[in-house]
Amino acid sequence: MSTQFTLHGGIDTIGGTIIAVMCEGHRLIFDMGRVHHAKLPAFDAVLLPRSIRDLQHSGNAPQLHGVFQGDEEWDGKTLLALSHNHLDHTGLLPYVQPQIPILVSPDTHHMMTALDLVSDGFRKPLNYEEIPFGQVREFGPFRILLTPVDHDTPGASAMLIETPDMRMVYSGDLRLHGLHPNWTEDFAAMASAFKPDVLWIEGTRSPAVNNDNILKERDIEPALVEGLHTATGAYFTFYPRHPERVHSFLNAVKATSRTLVLTAESAYLFDEFEGPTASDTFLLLSDDEQTWSPALAQRVKERGWKTISSRELHGRDREFFVQLPYPLLGSLIDIKPAQGSKFFHMNGNPLGPHELAWDNLHRWLQYFGVDFVYTGSTGHGSRSDIHQLILQIDPRVVMPIHSLQPQRIGVSHIARILPVLGKAYTQSDLQTAGCPTQAELDAANAD
Ligand SMILES: [Zn+2]
Ligand SMILES: [Zn+2]
């Protein structure tokens, strides 16, 4: 039987990508994300799904036979693969049958295991199968290879997938303005040599023409130094899953004679990926100490990290740079920030106005007189970056995904399919796909 593939999620949303490729009775499914869809009923921290069935029956998860708990048993002919650890690519994993192998890069495996131990991880043993970058994993008629791309978390991968009659490339999430643009560039070169029939590429920032209005990863440190010089109290949020960024924080506090204060979770992940970390590198905020997992408490003890509470931070505004993630905003009550304090938002939840907590974050900051300053750097390439990659890879067909406006992505001489949810595509769909006209592309990007 010839190869066919179906997109089960992540077409007109940022994340939630689930693509199933079938060939000769074998099935490869990559990414298992969960996202909020603007038009669907949502679950939240209070309104919880009882099982995968609740997610499926509300449109928040696909029906995939033999994958989720309660389905028929795993048949040995299904393999999952993950591009990276972000929740919009892994959020359905808690519902997956634990015996199904899940192909991951070594750093993705490391991060998933670390999250299981110390934070909002899945806390359930899953059957991860680590595969070094560049090594081919054979699975029935499939040959699968992971290769690194630059994104804002360790282990992020693109995938090259081959069956007897189709060559496929999945970009995962990627950027060219991070600290490792060569990873993304090398992926594009490798994908180009692979001569894919289809390229699934992310278009998160399809409305952004270029990177003129964003901070690049290397811009964060100077922006922080400038901001910290003029701030009294200084607080921040970021993704603890991006431990490499902590180096920018450490350099910025050094340049401004402050001390970095991290949550224990962030310290643990930094220590895991960038450590080992000496006891005087930073202080830990002790406000959430009662929630530390045994592994976290053990690491704090082993490293001899010192703690400080929000009460002890009061009145010493200019001495510190304090991580205050959303769940710890209540610490502002004890800190009582001085006038002229700033909150540096460097990604992390809530991410933006599409999240319910966004307004509340701003209310907390306004009430305590703290100025909001965005100092983050996105993990996603601009439209021109994505177009540059498409041109270089030169697939037979490009399918833009992982985007609120996938129609903005495309070039006039490369065939494009704007994918339809649940449709089974075959080689003949790819052979007959047409190129978007320049007028069509211009209209999509008219604003
Ligand atoms: Zn994503
Ligand atoms: Zn991501």
CSV table of C-alpha atoms and ligand atoms in Angstrom, one decimal:
chain,number,residue,atom,x,y,z
A,1,MET,CA,0.0,0.0,0.0
A,2,SER,CA,1.3,3.4,-0.9
A,3,THR,CA,2.0,6.1,1.7
A,4,GLN,CA,-0.8,8.4,2.9
A,5,PHE,CA,-0.9,11.0,5.6
A,6,THR,CA,-3.5,12.8,7.6
A,7,LEU,CA,-3.3,16.0,9.7
A,8,HIS,CA,-5.3,15.6,12.9
A,9,GLY,CA,-4.5,18.9,14.5
A,10,GLY,CA,-2.4,22.1,14.5
A,11,ILE,CA,-3.4,23.5,11.1
A,12,ASP,CA,-5.0,26.8,12.1
A,13,THR,CA,-3.8,26.9,15.7
A,14,ILE,CA,-0.4,27.8,17.1
A,15,GLY,CA,0.7,24.3,18.0
A,16,GLY,CA,-1.3,21.1,18.6
A,17,THR,CA,0.4,19.5,15.5
A,18,ILE,CA,-0.6,15.9,15.1
A,19,ILE,CA,0.3,14.2,11.8
A,20,ALA,CA,-0.2,10.5,11.1
A,21,VAL,CA,1.7,8.9,8.2
A,22,MET,CA,0.6,5.4,7.2
A,23,CYS,CA,2.5,2.9,5.1
A,24,GLU,CA,2.2,-0.9,4.7
A,25,GLY,CA,0.2,-1.3,7.8
A,26,HIS,CA,2.7,0.8,9.9
A,27,ARG,CA,1.9,4.2,11.3
A,28,LEU,CA,4.1,7.0,12.5
A,29,ILE,CA,2.5,9.8,14.4
A,30,PHE,CA,4.4,12.9,15.3
A,31,ASP,CA,3.8,15.4,18.0
A,32,MET,CA,1.0,15.0,20.5
A,33,GLY,CA,0.2,18.5,21.5
A,34,ARG,CA,-2.8,20.2,23.0
A,35,VAL,CA,-3.8,23.8,22.4
A,36,HIS,CA,-6.8,26.0,23.1
A,37,HIS,CA,-8.8,26.6,19.9
A,38,ALA,CA,-10.6,29.9,19.9
A,39,LYS,CA,-13.8,28.4,18.7
A,40,LEU,CA,-13.9,25.3,20.9
A,41,PRO,CA,-15.1,24.9,24.5
A,42,ALA,CA,-11.9,24.9,26.7
A,43,PHE,CA,-10.8,23.1,29.8
A,44,ASP,CA,-8.8,25.1,32.4
A,45,ALA,CA,-7.3,24.8,35.8
A,46,VAL,CA,-10.8,24.4,37.4
A,47,LEU,CA,-12.8,22.8,34.6
A,48,LEU,CA,-10.8,19.6,34.1
A,49,PRO,CA,-11.3,16.8,31.6
A,50,ARG,CA,-12.1,13.4,33.2
A,51,SER,CA,-10.4,11.5,30.5
A,52,ILE,CA,-9.2,11.6,26.9
A,53,ARG,CA,-12.9,11.0,25.9
A,54,ASP,CA,-13.9,14.4,27.3
A,55,LEU,CA,-11.2,16.0,25.1
A,56,GLN,CA,-12.2,14.0,22.1
A,57,HIS,CA,-16.0,14.7,22.5
A,58,SER,CA,-15.4,18.5,22.9
A,59,GLY,CA,-13.1,18.6,19.8
A,60,ASN,CA,-9.9,19.1,21.8
A,61,ALA,CA,-8.3,15.8,20.8
A,62,PRO,CA,-8.5,13.6,17.7
A,63,GLN,CA,-9.8,10.0,17.5
A,64,LEU,CA,-6.7,7.9,16.8
A,65,HIS,CA,-7.3,4.2,17.2
A,66,GLY,CA,-5.0,2.3,19.4
A,67,VAL,CA,-3.1,5.3,20.8
A,68,PHE,CA,-5.0,6.6,23.9
A,69,GLN,CA,-6.0,4.9,27.1
A,70,GLY,CA,-9.2,3.0,26.7
A,71,ASP,CA,-8.6,2.4,23.0
A,72,GLU,CA,-7.8,-1.1,21.7
A,73,GLU,CA,-4.4,-2.2,22.7
A,74,TRP,CA,-1.2,-1.0,21.0
A,75,ASP,CA,-0.6,-3.2,17.9
A,76,GLY,CA,3.1,-2.9,17.7
A,77,LYS,CA,2.8,-1.0,14.4
A,78,THR,CA,2.4,2.5,15.7
A,79,LEU,CA,5.4,4.7,16.7
A,80,LEU,CA,5.2,8.2,18.1
A,81,ALA,CA,7.8,10.9,17.6
A,82,LEU,CA,8.3,14.3,19.2
A,83,SER,CA,9.9,17.4,17.8
A,84,HIS,CA,10.4,19.1,21.2
A,85,ASN,CA,9.1,19.3,24.7
A,86,HIS,CA,6.7,22.3,24.5
A,87,LEU,CA,3.1,21.6,25.7
A,88,ASP,CA,1.6,22.5,22.3
A,89,HIS,CA,3.6,19.4,21.1
A,90,THR,CA,3.3,17.1,24.1
A,91,GLY,CA,0.1,18.1,26.0
A,92,LEU,CA,-1.8,14.9,25.1
A,93,LEU,CA,1.0,12.5,26.3
A,94,PRO,CA,-0.6,11.9,29.7
A,95,TYR,CA,-3.4,10.1,27.8
A,96,VAL,CA,-1.2,8.0,25.6
A,97,GLN,CA,-0.9,4.2,26.2
A,98,PRO,CA,2.4,3.8,28.2
A,99,GLN,CA,3.8,1.0,26.1
A,100,ILE,CA,3.9,2.9,22.8
A,101,PRO,CA,7.4,3.9,21.9
A,102,ILE,CA,8.0,7.7,21.7
A,103,LEU,CA,11.0,8.7,19.6
A,104,VAL,CA,12.8,11.7,21.1
A,105,SER,CA,16.2,13.5,20.8
A,106,PRO,CA,18.5,13.0,23.9
A,107,ASP,CA,17.9,16.6,25.2
A,108,THR,CA,14.1,16.2,24.7
A,109,HIS,CA,14.3,13.0,26.7
A,110,HIS,CA,16.4,14.7,29.4
A,111,MET,CA,13.9,17.6,29.6
A,112,MET,CA,10.8,15.4,29.8
A,113,THR,CA,12.4,13.3,32.5
A,114,ALA,CA,13.5,16.4,34.5
A,115,LEU,CA,10.0,17.9,34.2
A,116,ASP,CA,8.5,14.7,35.5
A,117,LEU,CA,10.7,15.0,38.5
A,118,VAL,CA,10.3,18.6,39.5
A,119,SER,CA,7.4,20.4,37.8
A,120,ASP,CA,4.4,20.2,35.7
A,121,GLY,CA,5.6,17.1,34.0
A,122,PHE,CA,3.6,14.0,33.3
A,123,ARG,CA,4.8,12.0,36.3
A,124,LYS,CA,3.9,8.8,34.5
A,125,PRO,CA,6.5,6.6,32.9
A,126,LEU,CA,6.2,6.8,29.2
A,127,ASN,CA,8.2,4.6,26.8
A,128,TYR,CA,10.7,7.2,25.5
A,129,GLU,CA,13.2,6.0,22.9
A,130,GLU,CA,16.1,8.3,22.7
A,131,ILE,CA,17.7,8.6,19.3
A,132,PRO,CA,20.9,10.6,18.6
A,133,PHE,CA,20.6,13.4,16.0
A,134,GLY,CA,21.4,12.1,12.5
A,135,GLN,CA,20.9,8.4,13.3
A,136,VAL,CA,18.2,6.6,11.2
A,137,ARG,CA,15.5,4.7,13.0
A,138,GLU,CA,13.9,2.0,10.9
A,139,PHE,CA,10.3,1.1,11.6
A,140,GLY,CA,8.7,-1.2,9.1
A,141,PRO,CA,8.9,0.6,5.8
A,142,PHE,CA,9.8,3.9,7.5
A,143,ARG,CA,13.2,5.5,7.9
A,144,ILE,CA,13.1,8.4,10.4
A,145,LEU,CA,15.9,10.8,11.3
A,146,LEU,CA,15.9,13.7,13.8
A,147,THR,CA,18.1,16.7,13.2
A,148,PRO,CA,18.6,19.8,15.5
A,149,VAL,CA,16.9,23.2,14.9
A,150,ASP,CA,17.2,26.3,16.9
A,151,HIS,CA,14.1,27.0,19.1
A,152,ASP,CA,13.7,28.3,22.6
A,153,THR,CA,14.2,25.0,24.4
A,154,PRO,CA,16.9,22.2,24.4
A,155,GLY,CA,16.6,19.2,22.1
A,156,ALA,CA,14.3,20.8,19.5
A,157,SER,CA,14.3,18.7,16.3
A,158,ALA,CA,13.1,18.6,12.7
A,159,MET,CA,12.3,15.2,11.2
A,160,LEU,CA,13.2,13.7,7.9
A,161,ILE,CA,10.9,10.7,7.1
A,162,GLU,CA,11.2,8.3,4.2
A,163,THR,CA,9.0,5.5,3.0
A,164,PRO,CA,9.4,3.5,-0.3
A,165,ASP,CA,7.2,6.1,-2.2
A,166,MET,CA,7.4,9.3,-0.2
A,167,ARG,CA,10.0,11.7,1.3
A,168,MET,CA,8.6,14.0,4.0
A,169,VAL,CA,10.2,16.8,6.1
A,170,TYR,CA,8.6,18.2,9.3
A,171,SER,CA,10.2,21.5,10.5
A,172,GLY,CA,9.1,21.4,14.1
A,173,ASP,CA,9.3,24.9,15.6
A,174,LEU,CA,12.3,26.9,14.6
A,175,ARG,CA,14.0,30.3,14.3
A,176,LEU,CA,17.1,31.9,12.7
A,177,HIS,CA,17.5,34.7,15.3
A,178,GLY,CA,18.6,32.6,18.3
A,179,LEU,CA,22.0,31.7,19.5
A,180,HIS,CA,22.4,28.7,17.2
A,181,PRO,CA,21.2,29.7,13.7
A,182,ASN,CA,23.6,27.2,12.2
A,183,TRP,CA,21.4,24.3,13.5
A,184,THR,CA,18.4,25.6,11.5
A,185,GLU,CA,20.6,26.4,8.5
A,186,ASP,CA,22.2,22.9,8.6
A,187,PHE,CA,18.7,21.4,8.8
A,188,ALA,CA,17.6,23.3,5.7
A,189,ALA,CA,20.7,22.1,3.8
A,190,MET,CA,20.1,18.5,4.8
A,191,ALA,CA,16.4,18.8,4.0
A,192,SER,CA,17.2,20.3,0.6
A,193,ALA,CA,19.6,17.4,-0.2
A,194,PHE,CA,16.8,15.0,0.8
A,195,LYS,CA,14.5,16.4,-2.0
A,196,PRO,CA,11.3,16.0,-0.1
A,197,ASP,CA,7.9,15.4,-1.7
A,198,VAL,CA,6.3,17.4,1.1
A,199,LEU,CA,7.5,19.9,3.7
A,200,TRP,CA,5.3,20.7,6.7
A,201,ILE,CA,6.6,24.0,8.1
A,202,GLU,CA,5.5,26.1,11.0
A,203,GLY,CA,4.1,29.6,10.4
A,204,THR,CA,3.6,30.9,13.9
A,205,ARG,CA,4.7,34.4,13.0
A,206,SER,CA,3.2,34.5,9.5
A,207,PRO,CA,1.9,38.0,10.0
A,208,ALA,CA,5.4,39.3,10.9
A,209,VAL,CA,7.3,40.3,7.7
A,210,ASN,CA,10.7,40.2,9.3
A,211,ASN,CA,12.5,40.5,12.6
A,212,ASP,CA,12.8,44.3,12.7
A,213,ASN,CA,10.5,44.7,15.6
A,214,ILE,CA,11.7,41.9,17.9
A,215,LEU,CA,14.5,41.2,20.2
A,216,LYS,CA,16.9,38.6,19.1
A,217,GLU,CA,18.1,36.2,21.8
A,218,ARG,CA,21.4,38.0,22.0
A,219,ASP,CA,19.6,41.4,22.5
A,220,ILE,CA,18.0,40.2,25.8
A,221,GLU,CA,21.1,40.8,27.9
A,222,PRO,CA,21.8,44.4,26.9
A,223,ALA,CA,18.1,45.2,27.2
A,224,LEU,CA,18.1,43.8,30.7
A,225,VAL,CA,21.2,45.7,31.7
A,226,GLU,CA,19.6,48.9,30.5
A,227,GLY,CA,16.3,48.2,32.2
A,228,LEU,CA,17.9,47.1,35.5
A,229,HIS,CA,20.0,50.2,35.8
A,230,THR,CA,16.9,52.4,36.0
A,231,ALA,CA,14.6,50.0,37.9
A,232,THR,CA,14.1,49.9,41.7
A,233,GLY,CA,12.5,46.5,42.2
A,234,ALA,CA,13.0,44.2,39.3
A,235,TYR,CA,11.0,41.0,38.7
A,236,PHE,CA,10.6,38.8,35.7
A,237,THR,CA,9.1,35.7,34.1
A,238,PHE,CA,10.4,33.3,31.5
A,239,TYR,CA,10.1,29.7,30.4
A,240,PRO,CA,12.1,27.5,32.9
A,241,ARG,CA,12.2,25.1,29.9
A,242,HIS,CA,14.7,27.5,28.3
A,243,PRO,CA,17.6,27.2,30.8
A,244,GLU,CA,20.2,28.6,28.3
A,245,ARG,CA,18.5,32.1,28.7
A,246,VAL,CA,19.5,32.1,32.4
A,247,HIS,CA,23.1,33.0,31.3
A,248,SER,CA,21.7,36.4,30.0
A,249,PHE,CA,20.2,37.0,33.5
A,250,LEU,CA,23.4,36.1,35.3
A,251,ASN,CA,25.4,38.4,33.0
A,252,ALA,CA,22.9,41.2,33.4
A,253,VAL,CA,22.9,41.0,37.3
A,254,LYS,CA,26.6,41.0,37.3
A,255,ALA,CA,26.7,44.2,35.2
A,256,THR,CA,24.2,45.9,37.5
A,257,SER,CA,25.4,44.6,40.9
A,258,ARG,CA,22.3,42.7,41.6
A,259,THR,CA,21.7,39.1,42.7
A,260,LEU,CA,19.6,36.7,40.7
A,261,VAL,CA,16.7,35.1,42.5
A,262,LEU,CA,15.2,32.0,40.8
A,263,THR,CA,12.4,29.6,41.6
A,264,ALA,CA,13.8,26.3,42.6
A,265,GLU,CA,12.3,24.7,39.5
A,266,SER,CA,14.2,27.1,37.2
A,267,ALA,CA,17.4,26.6,39.2
A,268,TYR,CA,17.0,22.8,38.9
A,269,LEU,CA,16.5,22.9,35.1
A,270,PHE,CA,19.5,25.3,34.7
A,271,ASP,CA,21.6,23.0,36.8
A,272,GLU,CA,20.6,20.0,34.7
A,273,PHE,CA,21.3,21.6,31.3
A,274,GLU,CA,23.9,24.3,32.0
A,275,GLY,CA,25.4,23.2,35.4
A,276,PRO,CA,26.6,22.0,37.8
A,277,THR,CA,25.9,25.3,39.5
A,278,ALA,CA,27.9,26.7,42.4
A,279,SER,CA,26.1,27.6,45.6
A,280,ASP,CA,26.7,31.3,45.2
A,281,THR,CA,25.4,31.6,41.6
A,282,PHE,CA,21.9,32.7,42.6
A,283,LEU,CA,19.4,32.6,45.5
A,284,LEU,CA,16.2,30.6,45.5
A,285,LEU,CA,12.8,32.1,46.3
A,286,SER,CA,11.5,30.1,49.2
A,287,ASP,CA,7.9,31.2,48.9
A,288,ASP,CA,6.8,27.9,47.1
A,289,GLU,CA,9.1,25.7,49.2
A,290,GLN,CA,6.2,23.5,50.4
A,291,THR,CA,5.5,22.5,46.8
A,292,TRP,CA,9.0,21.3,46.0
A,293,SER,CA,9.2,17.7,44.9
A,294,PRO,CA,11.6,15.3,46.7
A,295,ALA,CA,14.0,15.5,43.8
A,296,LEU,CA,14.0,19.2,43.9
A,297,ALA,CA,14.5,19.5,47.6
A,298,GLN,CA,17.4,17.0,47.3
A,299,ARG,CA,19.1,19.0,44.6
A,300,VAL,CA,18.8,22.2,46.6
A,301,LYS,CA,20.5,20.4,49.6
A,302,GLU,CA,23.2,18.9,47.4
A,303,ARG,CA,24.2,22.1,45.8
A,304,GLY,CA,23.9,24.2,49.0
A,305,TRP,CA,21.8,26.8,47.3
A,306,LYS,CA,20.6,29.5,49.7
A,307,THR,CA,17.0,30.7,49.8
A,308,ILE,CA,15.3,34.1,50.4
A,309,SER,CA,11.6,34.8,51.1
A,310,SER,CA,9.5,37.6,49.7
A,311,ARG,CA,9.4,39.1,53.2
A,312,GLU,CA,13.2,39.3,53.2
A,313,LEU,CA,13.1,41.0,49.8
A,314,HIS,CA,11.1,43.9,51.2
A,315,GLY,CA,13.0,47.2,51.3
A,316,ARG,CA,16.0,45.9,49.3
A,317,ASP,CA,14.6,46.6,45.9
A,318,ARG,CA,17.8,47.5,44.1
A,319,GLU,CA,19.7,44.4,45.3
A,320,PHE,CA,17.9,41.7,43.4
A,321,PHE,CA,16.4,40.5,40.1
A,322,VAL,CA,13.6,38.2,41.1
A,323,GLN,CA,11.8,35.5,39.1
A,324,LEU,CA,8.0,35.9,39.8
A,325,PRO,CA,6.1,33.5,37.7
A,326,TYR,CA,2.3,33.9,37.6
A,327,PRO,CA,1.5,31.5,40.4
A,328,LEU,CA,3.8,33.6,42.7
A,329,LEU,CA,2.4,37.0,42.0
A,330,GLY,CA,1.0,37.0,45.5
A,331,SER,CA,4.5,37.5,46.8
A,332,LEU,CA,4.2,41.1,45.7
A,333,ILE,CA,2.0,41.6,48.8
A,334,ASP,CA,5.0,40.8,51.0
A,335,ILE,CA,7.7,42.4,48.8
A,336,LYS,CA,5.8,45.7,48.7
A,337,PRO,CA,7.7,47.0,45.6
A,338,ALA,CA,9.1,50.5,45.7
A,339,GLN,CA,8.0,53.1,43.2
A,340,GLY,CA,9.8,52.6,39.9
A,341,SER,CA,9.8,48.9,39.9
A,342,LYS,CA,9.7,46.8,36.7
A,343,PHE,CA,8.4,43.4,35.6
A,344,PHE,CA,10.4,42.0,32.7
A,345,HIS,CA,8.3,39.6,30.6
A,346,MET,CA,10.6,37.3,28.8
A,347,ASN,CA,8.0,34.7,27.5
A,348,GLY,CA,6.5,32.2,29.9
A,349,ASN,CA,2.9,32.0,31.0
A,350,PRO,CA,0.7,33.9,30.5
A,351,LEU,CA,2.1,34.4,27.0
A,352,GLY,CA,-0.2,37.0,25.6
A,353,PRO,CA,-3.8,38.5,25.4
A,354,HIS,CA,-5.1,35.1,24.2
A,355,GLU,CA,-4.6,33.7,27.7
A,356,LEU,CA,-7.2,34.4,30.4
A,357,ALA,CA,-4.4,35.1,33.0
A,358,TRP,CA,-3.0,37.9,30.8
A,359,ASP,CA,-5.4,40.6,32.1
A,360,ASN,CA,-5.0,39.5,35.6
A,361,LEU,CA,-1.2,39.7,35.4
A,362,HIS,CA,-1.5,43.3,34.3
A,363,ARG,CA,-4.0,44.0,37.1
A,364,TRP,CA,-1.6,42.7,39.7
A,365,LEU,CA,1.3,44.8,38.3
A,366,GLN,CA,-0.8,47.9,38.1
A,367,TYR,CA,-2.1,47.5,41.7
A,368,PHE,CA,1.4,47.3,43.0
A,369,GLY,CA,2.7,50.1,40.7
A,370,VAL,CA,5.1,47.8,38.8
A,371,ASP,CA,5.8,48.7,35.1
A,372,PHE,CA,5.4,45.9,32.5
A,373,VAL,CA,8.4,45.7,30.1
A,374,TYR,CA,8.5,43.1,27.4
A,375,THR,CA,12.1,41.8,27.0
A,376,GLY,CA,11.5,38.3,25.5
A,377,SER,CA,12.7,36.8,22.3
A,378,THR,CA,10.3,34.5,20.3
A,379,GLY,CA,11.2,31.0,19.4
A,380,HIS,CA,9.8,31.3,15.9
A,381,GLY,CA,11.1,32.6,12.6
A,382,SER,CA,9.5,35.5,10.8
A,383,ARG,CA,7.6,35.1,7.5
A,384,SER,CA,10.7,36.0,5.5
A,385,ASP,CA,12.8,33.5,7.5
A,386,ILE,CA,10.2,30.8,6.8
A,387,HIS,CA,10.2,31.7,3.1
A,388,GLN,CA,14.0,31.6,3.0
A,389,LEU,CA,13.9,28.1,4.4
A,390,ILE,CA,11.1,26.9,2.0
A,391,LEU,CA,13.1,28.3,-1.0
A,392,GLN,CA,16.3,26.6,0.2
A,393,ILE,CA,14.6,23.2,0.9
A,394,ASP,CA,12.7,23.5,-2.3
A,395,PRO,CA,10.1,20.7,-1.6
A,396,ARG,CA,7.7,19.4,-4.3
A,397,VAL,CA,4.9,20.7,-2.1
A,398,VAL,CA,4.8,22.9,1.0
A,399,MET,CA,2.1,22.6,3.6
A,400,PRO,CA,2.1,25.5,6.1
A,401,ILE,CA,0.9,24.5,9.6
A,402,HIS,CA,1.1,25.7,13.3
A,403,SER,CA,-0.3,29.1,12.3
A,404,LEU,CA,-3.4,31.2,12.8
A,405,GLN,CA,-2.9,32.4,9.2
A,406,PRO,CA,-1.2,29.6,7.2
A,407,GLN,CA,-2.4,31.2,3.9
A,408,ARG,CA,0.3,33.9,4.5
A,409,ILE,CA,3.1,31.3,4.0
A,410,GLY,CA,4.0,30.4,0.4
A,411,VAL,CA,6.1,31.3,-2.6
A,412,SER,CA,4.9,31.6,-6.1
A,413,HIS,CA,6.9,28.8,-7.8
A,414,ILE,CA,6.6,26.1,-5.2
A,415,ALA,CA,3.4,24.1,-5.1
A,416,ARG,CA,1.4,24.6,-1.9
A,417,ILE,CA,-1.5,22.8,-0.2
A,418,LEU,CA,-3.3,24.5,2.7
A,419,PRO,CA,-4.1,21.3,4.5
A,420,VAL,CA,-7.6,20.2,5.5
A,421,LEU,CA,-8.1,18.6,8.9
A,422,GLY,CA,-8.8,14.8,8.7
A,423,LYS,CA,-8.2,14.5,5.0
A,424,ALA,CA,-6.0,11.5,3.8
A,425,TYR,CA,-3.4,12.8,1.3
A,426,THR,CA,-1.5,10.6,-1.1
A,427,GLN,CA,1.3,11.0,-3.6
A,428,SER,CA,-1.3,11.9,-6.2
A,429,ASP,CA,-2.4,14.9,-4.2
A,430,LEU,CA,1.2,16.1,-4.1
A,431,GLN,CA,1.7,15.5,-7.8
A,432,THR,CA,-1.3,17.5,-8.8
A,433,ALA,CA,-0.9,20.4,-6.3
A,434,GLY,CA,-0.6,23.8,-7.9
A,435,CYS,CA,1.5,26.9,-7.0
A,436,PRO,CA,-0.2,29.8,-5.3
A,437,THR,CA,-0.3,32.8,-7.6
A,438,GLN,CA,1.5,36.0,-6.6
A,439,ALA,CA,-1.8,37.8,-6.5
A,440,GLU,CA,-3.1,35.2,-4.1
A,441,LEU,CA,0.0,35.6,-1.8
A,442,ASP,CA,-0.2,39.4,-2.0
A,443,ALA,CA,-3.9,39.4,-1.1
A,444,ALA,CA,-3.2,37.1,1.9
A,445,ASN,CA,-0.4,39.5,3.1
A,446,ALA,CA,-2.1,42.7,2.1
A,447,ASP,CA,-2.1,44.3,5.6
B,1,ZN,ZN,4.8,24.9,18.8
B,2,ZN,ZN,7.8,25.2,20.6
